[in-house]
Short mmCIF file of C-alpha atoms in Angstrom, two decimals:
data_model
loop_
_atom_site.label_atom_id
_atom_site.label_comp_id
_atom_site.label_asym_id
_atom_site.label_seq_id
_atom_site.Cartn_x
_atom_site.Cartn_y
_atom_site.Cartn_z
CA UNK A 234 98.99 68.22 90.94
CA UNK A 235 101.50 69.66 93.39
CA UNK A 236 101.86 72.84 91.36
CA UNK A 237 98.10 73.29 91.20
CA UNK A 238 97.74 72.77 94.94
CA UNK A 239 100.28 75.53 95.59
CA UNK A 240 98.65 78.04 93.27
CA UNK A 241 96.07 79.30 95.80
CA UNK A 242 99.01 80.47 97.92
CA UNK A 243 100.29 82.42 94.90
CA UNK A 244 96.89 84.06 94.53
CA UNK A 245 96.90 84.95 98.24
CA UNK A 246 100.32 86.61 97.92
CA UNK A 247 99.10 88.50 94.85
CA UNK A 248 96.02 89.65 96.75
CA UNK A 249 98.16 90.78 99.69
CA UNK A 250 100.45 92.70 97.32
CA UNK A 251 97.51 94.38 95.61
CA UNK A 252 96.07 95.48 98.94
CA UNK A 253 99.48 96.88 99.86
CA UNK A 254 99.81 98.84 96.62
CA UNK A 255 96.24 100.08 96.20
CA UNK A 256 93.66 100.36 98.99
CA UNK A 257 96.25 101.43 101.57
CA UNK A 258 97.13 104.60 99.63
CA UNK A 259 94.24 106.72 101.01
CA UNK A 260 95.76 106.47 104.48
CA UNK A 261 98.67 108.59 103.24
CA UNK A 262 96.44 111.29 101.80
CA UNK A 263 97.25 113.57 104.74
CA UNK A 264 100.90 113.71 103.69
CA UNK A 265 99.86 114.52 100.13
CA UNK A 266 97.45 117.15 101.44
CA UNK A 267 100.16 119.11 103.26
CA UNK A 268 102.46 118.88 100.22
CA UNK A 269 99.72 120.19 97.92
CA UNK A 270 99.11 123.13 100.22
CA UNK A 271 102.76 124.11 100.06
CA UNK A 272 103.03 123.53 96.31
CA UNK A 273 99.90 125.26 94.99
CA UNK A 274 99.08 127.69 97.83
CA UNK A 275 95.36 127.26 97.14
CA UNK A 276 92.31 127.28 99.36
CA UNK A 277 92.63 124.90 102.29
CA UNK A 278 89.05 123.64 102.08
CA UNK A 279 89.26 122.79 98.39
CA UNK A 280 92.54 120.95 98.92
CA UNK A 281 90.98 119.00 101.79
CA UNK A 282 88.02 117.98 99.64
CA UNK A 283 90.46 116.62 97.06
CA UNK A 284 92.04 114.26 99.57
CA UNK A 285 88.65 113.37 101.02
CA UNK A 286 87.31 112.38 97.62
CA UNK A 287 90.37 110.24 96.99
CA UNK A 288 89.88 108.55 100.38
CA UNK A 289 86.20 107.84 99.67
CA UNK A 290 86.67 106.38 96.22
CA UNK A 291 87.85 102.96 97.41
CA UNK A 292 84.37 102.40 98.87
CA UNK A 293 82.20 104.44 96.49
CA UNK A 294 83.44 102.52 93.44
CA UNK A 295 82.21 99.17 94.75
CA UNK A 296 79.31 98.92 92.25
CA UNK A 297 81.66 99.67 89.34
CA UNK A 298 84.13 97.04 90.55
CA UNK A 299 81.38 94.44 90.91
CA UNK A 300 80.19 95.19 87.37
CA UNK A 301 83.71 94.66 86.00
CA UNK A 302 84.01 91.37 87.90
CA UNK A 303 80.64 90.15 86.62
CA UNK A 304 81.32 91.12 83.02
CA UNK A 305 84.93 89.90 82.93
CA UNK A 306 86.74 88.45 85.97
CA UNK A 307 88.75 89.39 89.04
CA UNK A 308 92.04 89.38 87.17
CA UNK A 309 90.77 91.97 84.69
CA UNK A 310 89.49 94.08 87.58
CA UNK A 311 92.86 94.14 89.35
CA UNK A 312 94.83 94.77 86.15
CA UNK A 313 92.50 97.67 85.34
CA UNK A 314 93.12 99.03 88.83
CA UNK A 315 96.86 99.12 88.24
CA UNK A 316 96.42 100.91 84.93
CA UNK A 317 94.02 103.45 86.44
CA UNK A 318 96.22 104.19 89.45
CA UNK A 319 99.27 104.59 87.23
CA UNK A 320 97.36 106.82 84.82
CA UNK A 321 95.95 108.98 87.59
CA UNK A 322 99.21 109.55 89.42
CA UNK A 323 101.36 109.83 86.29
CA UNK A 324 99.10 112.45 84.71
CA UNK A 325 99.12 114.34 88.01
CA UNK A 326 102.83 114.83 87.34
CA UNK A 327 101.87 117.10 84.43
CA UNK A 328 99.18 119.08 86.25
CA UNK A 329 99.84 122.74 87.02
CA UNK A 330 96.24 123.65 87.99
CA UNK A 331 95.11 122.12 91.26
CA UNK A 332 91.49 121.74 90.14
CA UNK A 333 92.54 119.23 87.49
CA UNK A 334 93.81 117.02 90.31
CA UNK A 335 90.18 116.32 91.16
CA UNK A 336 90.06 114.33 87.92
CA UNK A 337 93.52 112.77 87.83
CA UNK A 338 94.33 112.23 91.50
CA UNK A 339 90.95 111.98 93.21
CA UNK A 340 88.75 110.28 90.59
CA UNK A 341 91.02 108.25 88.30
CA UNK A 342 93.56 107.10 90.89
CA UNK A 343 90.79 106.72 93.48
CA UNK A 344 88.81 104.50 91.11
CA UNK A 345 91.89 102.33 90.76
CA UNK A 346 92.09 101.78 94.52
CA UNK A 347 88.44 100.67 94.58
CA UNK A 348 88.92 98.15 91.76
CA UNK A 349 92.05 96.82 93.44
CA UNK A 350 90.28 96.18 96.72
CA UNK A 351 87.22 94.48 95.24
CA UNK A 352 89.09 92.23 92.85
CA UNK A 353 91.71 91.10 95.35
CA UNK A 354 89.11 90.25 98.00
CA UNK A 355 86.69 88.39 95.71
CA UNK A 356 89.37 86.21 94.08
CA UNK A 357 90.55 84.68 97.35
CA UNK A 358 86.97 83.64 98.11
CA UNK A 359 87.04 81.53 94.94
CA UNK A 360 90.35 79.85 95.80
CA UNK A 361 89.69 79.37 99.53
CA UNK A 362 86.00 78.44 99.93
CA UNK A 363 86.64 76.43 103.10
CA UNK A 364 88.44 79.12 105.13
CA UNK A 365 87.57 82.55 103.69
CA UNK A 366 87.87 84.32 107.05
CA UNK A 367 91.53 83.43 107.58
CA UNK A 368 92.71 84.24 104.07
CA UNK A 369 90.68 87.46 103.96
CA UNK A 370 92.41 88.57 107.15
CA UNK A 371 95.80 87.79 105.64
CA UNK A 372 94.91 89.73 102.49
CA UNK A 373 93.54 92.74 104.38
CA UNK A 374 96.70 92.85 106.48
CA UNK A 375 98.38 94.21 103.36
CA UNK A 376 96.46 97.43 104.00
CA UNK A 377 97.79 97.50 107.55
CA UNK A 378 101.34 97.12 106.30
CA UNK A 379 100.75 99.89 103.80
CA UNK A 380 99.60 102.22 106.59
CA UNK A 381 103.06 101.89 108.13
CA UNK A 382 104.98 102.14 104.84
CA UNK A 383 103.23 104.73 102.68
CA UNK A 384 103.13 107.86 104.90
CA UNK A 385 106.90 107.99 105.61
CA UNK A 386 107.66 106.87 102.05
CA UNK A 387 105.45 109.59 100.55
CA UNK A 388 106.96 112.15 102.91
CA UNK A 389 110.44 111.21 101.72
CA UNK A 390 109.40 111.36 98.06
CA UNK A 391 107.73 114.75 98.50
CA UNK A 392 110.79 116.23 100.19
CA UNK A 393 113.27 114.72 97.74
CA UNK A 394 111.53 114.97 94.36
CA UNK A 395 108.72 117.44 94.99
CA UNK A 396 105.01 116.86 94.58
CA UNK A 397 105.10 116.23 90.84
CA UNK A 398 108.07 113.90 90.96
CA UNK A 399 106.51 111.99 93.84
CA UNK A 400 103.28 111.54 91.86
CA UNK A 401 105.25 110.07 88.97
CA UNK A 402 107.11 107.62 91.23
CA UNK A 403 103.90 106.61 93.01
CA UNK A 404 102.31 105.96 89.63
CA UNK A 405 105.14 103.63 88.67
CA UNK A 406 104.85 101.89 92.03
CA UNK A 407 101.11 101.28 91.68
CA UNK A 408 101.59 99.84 88.19
CA UNK A 409 103.00 96.74 89.90
CA UNK A 410 99.42 95.88 90.78
CA UNK A 411 99.07 94.77 87.16
CA UNK A 412 101.76 92.13 87.71
CA UNK A 413 99.98 90.92 90.84
CA UNK A 414 96.68 90.88 88.97
CA UNK A 415 98.08 88.74 86.18
CA UNK A 416 98.85 86.05 88.76
CA UNK A 417 95.16 85.87 89.71
CA UNK A 418 94.25 83.15 87.26
CA UNK A 419 90.46 82.74 87.04
CA UNK A 420 89.37 79.52 88.76
CA UNK A 421 87.16 76.97 87.05
CA UNK A 422 84.00 78.40 88.61
CA UNK A 423 84.73 81.91 87.37
CA UNK A 424 85.63 80.73 83.88
CA UNK A 425 82.39 78.77 83.56
CA UNK A 426 80.35 81.69 84.89
CA UNK A 427 81.92 84.11 82.42
CA UNK A 428 81.51 81.74 79.48
CA UNK A 429 77.88 81.11 80.37
CA UNK A 430 77.18 84.83 80.69
CA UNK A 431 78.72 85.63 77.29
CA UNK A 432 77.67 82.53 75.37
CA UNK A 433 75.21 82.99 72.53
CA UNK A 434 74.50 86.67 73.13
CA UNK A 435 74.62 89.38 70.47
CA UNK A 436 77.35 91.93 70.96
CA UNK A 437 74.87 94.73 71.60
CA UNK A 438 73.30 92.77 74.47
CA UNK A 439 76.36 91.44 76.26
CA UNK A 440 76.70 94.36 78.67
CA UNK A 441 72.99 95.01 79.16
CA UNK A 442 72.37 91.36 79.99
CA UNK A 443 74.34 91.83 83.19
CA UNK A 444 71.44 93.95 84.45
CA UNK A 445 68.75 91.40 83.56
CA UNK A 446 66.16 90.09 86.03
CA UNK A 447 65.88 93.41 87.83
CA UNK A 448 62.66 92.16 89.36
CA UNK A 449 64.74 90.20 91.84
CA UNK A 450 65.48 93.42 93.69
CA UNK A 451 61.87 93.65 94.81
CA UNK A 452 62.71 91.11 97.51
CA UNK A 453 65.30 93.49 98.93
CA UNK A 454 62.88 96.37 99.36
CA UNK A 455 61.23 95.25 102.64
CA UNK A 456 64.63 94.71 104.24
CA UNK A 457 65.82 98.09 102.99
CA UNK A 458 62.79 99.84 104.48
CA UNK A 459 63.15 97.95 107.71
CA UNK A 460 66.85 98.77 107.97
CA UNK A 461 66.18 102.40 107.14
CA UNK A 462 64.05 102.73 110.26
CA UNK A 463 66.84 101.65 112.58
CA UNK A 464 69.29 104.05 114.14
CA UNK A 465 72.16 101.62 113.62
CA UNK A 466 71.73 101.69 109.86
CA UNK A 467 71.94 105.48 109.67
CA UNK A 468 74.90 105.46 112.06
CA UNK A 469 76.65 103.06 109.74
CA UNK A 470 76.08 105.35 106.75
CA UNK A 471 77.33 108.38 108.66
CA UNK A 472 80.44 106.48 109.72
CA UNK A 473 81.22 105.34 106.17
CA UNK A 474 81.04 108.85 104.72
CA UNK A 475 82.49 110.79 107.64
CA UNK A 476 85.59 108.72 108.39
CA UNK A 477 87.64 109.83 105.37
CA UNK A 478 86.40 113.40 105.73
CA UNK A 479 87.17 113.60 109.42
CA UNK A 480 90.68 112.19 109.04
CA UNK A 481 91.57 114.68 106.32
CA UNK A 482 90.05 117.65 108.13
CA UNK A 483 91.90 116.76 111.33
CA UNK A 484 95.15 116.90 109.40
CA UNK A 485 93.86 120.01 107.68
CA UNK A 486 93.39 121.77 111.03
CA UNK A 487 96.84 120.75 112.19
CA UNK A 488 98.49 121.97 109.00
CA UNK A 489 96.52 125.23 109.10
CA UNK A 490 97.61 125.84 112.68
CA UNK A 491 101.19 125.13 111.65
CA UNK A 492 101.03 127.67 108.81
CA UNK A 493 99.56 130.29 111.15
CA UNK A 494 102.42 129.82 113.57
CA UNK A 495 104.95 130.20 110.74
CA UNK A 496 103.22 133.41 109.61
CA UNK A 497 103.28 134.87 113.12
CA UNK A 498 106.98 134.08 113.48
#
């Protein structure tokens, strides 16, 4: 009994570690942006869009992450995130054409950060139903710690090993999310929900059954229309999509000004 009572703390540490390794990576995209400009000497706008897409993926992949959690469980979602982040960054080591980085770095690695965030947040809600606010704050603080660690770490890796070598090392670092995900043992509620969802269904209907009872969404429509009329709702959408873009373009302007000064000198 004592070991079982301590296991929620293990899950919380695993969630904190996952947030440190995954969702905090987009905050270091500015360092990667400057390194890519120096390495490939490509168009500044296209390079900025690459980092912006990577920064947006942790939020845009929420529906995919929720589908993985509903079909399987949170542990599978986090383990998949580690594999995707490792695959994306490790294959970026082999890339010599910057446009391919849109696939490897922005999409594949970015998808991994989204799965990591969703799985690590949902699992602590299962283990801490009485105090979800406190444990969620502790888990999210892993992102705050990553904001302090990743930018100087990435800068050191870029200067020491180059862009390609840094991508390979970052890929190995993010693979540790798989170890953290394996510690997220599905609780009794999640196991019963998964078994009930998969029990007695033909193999060709197991995935499509997740989308059953679509008529339930008709109750959401009035609220959606009502929210769409409010200024606050549209402001929220603009903020969600503009924050990653604005942060990258601010760093883009600074780096462009720096290159202009070097050219003049």
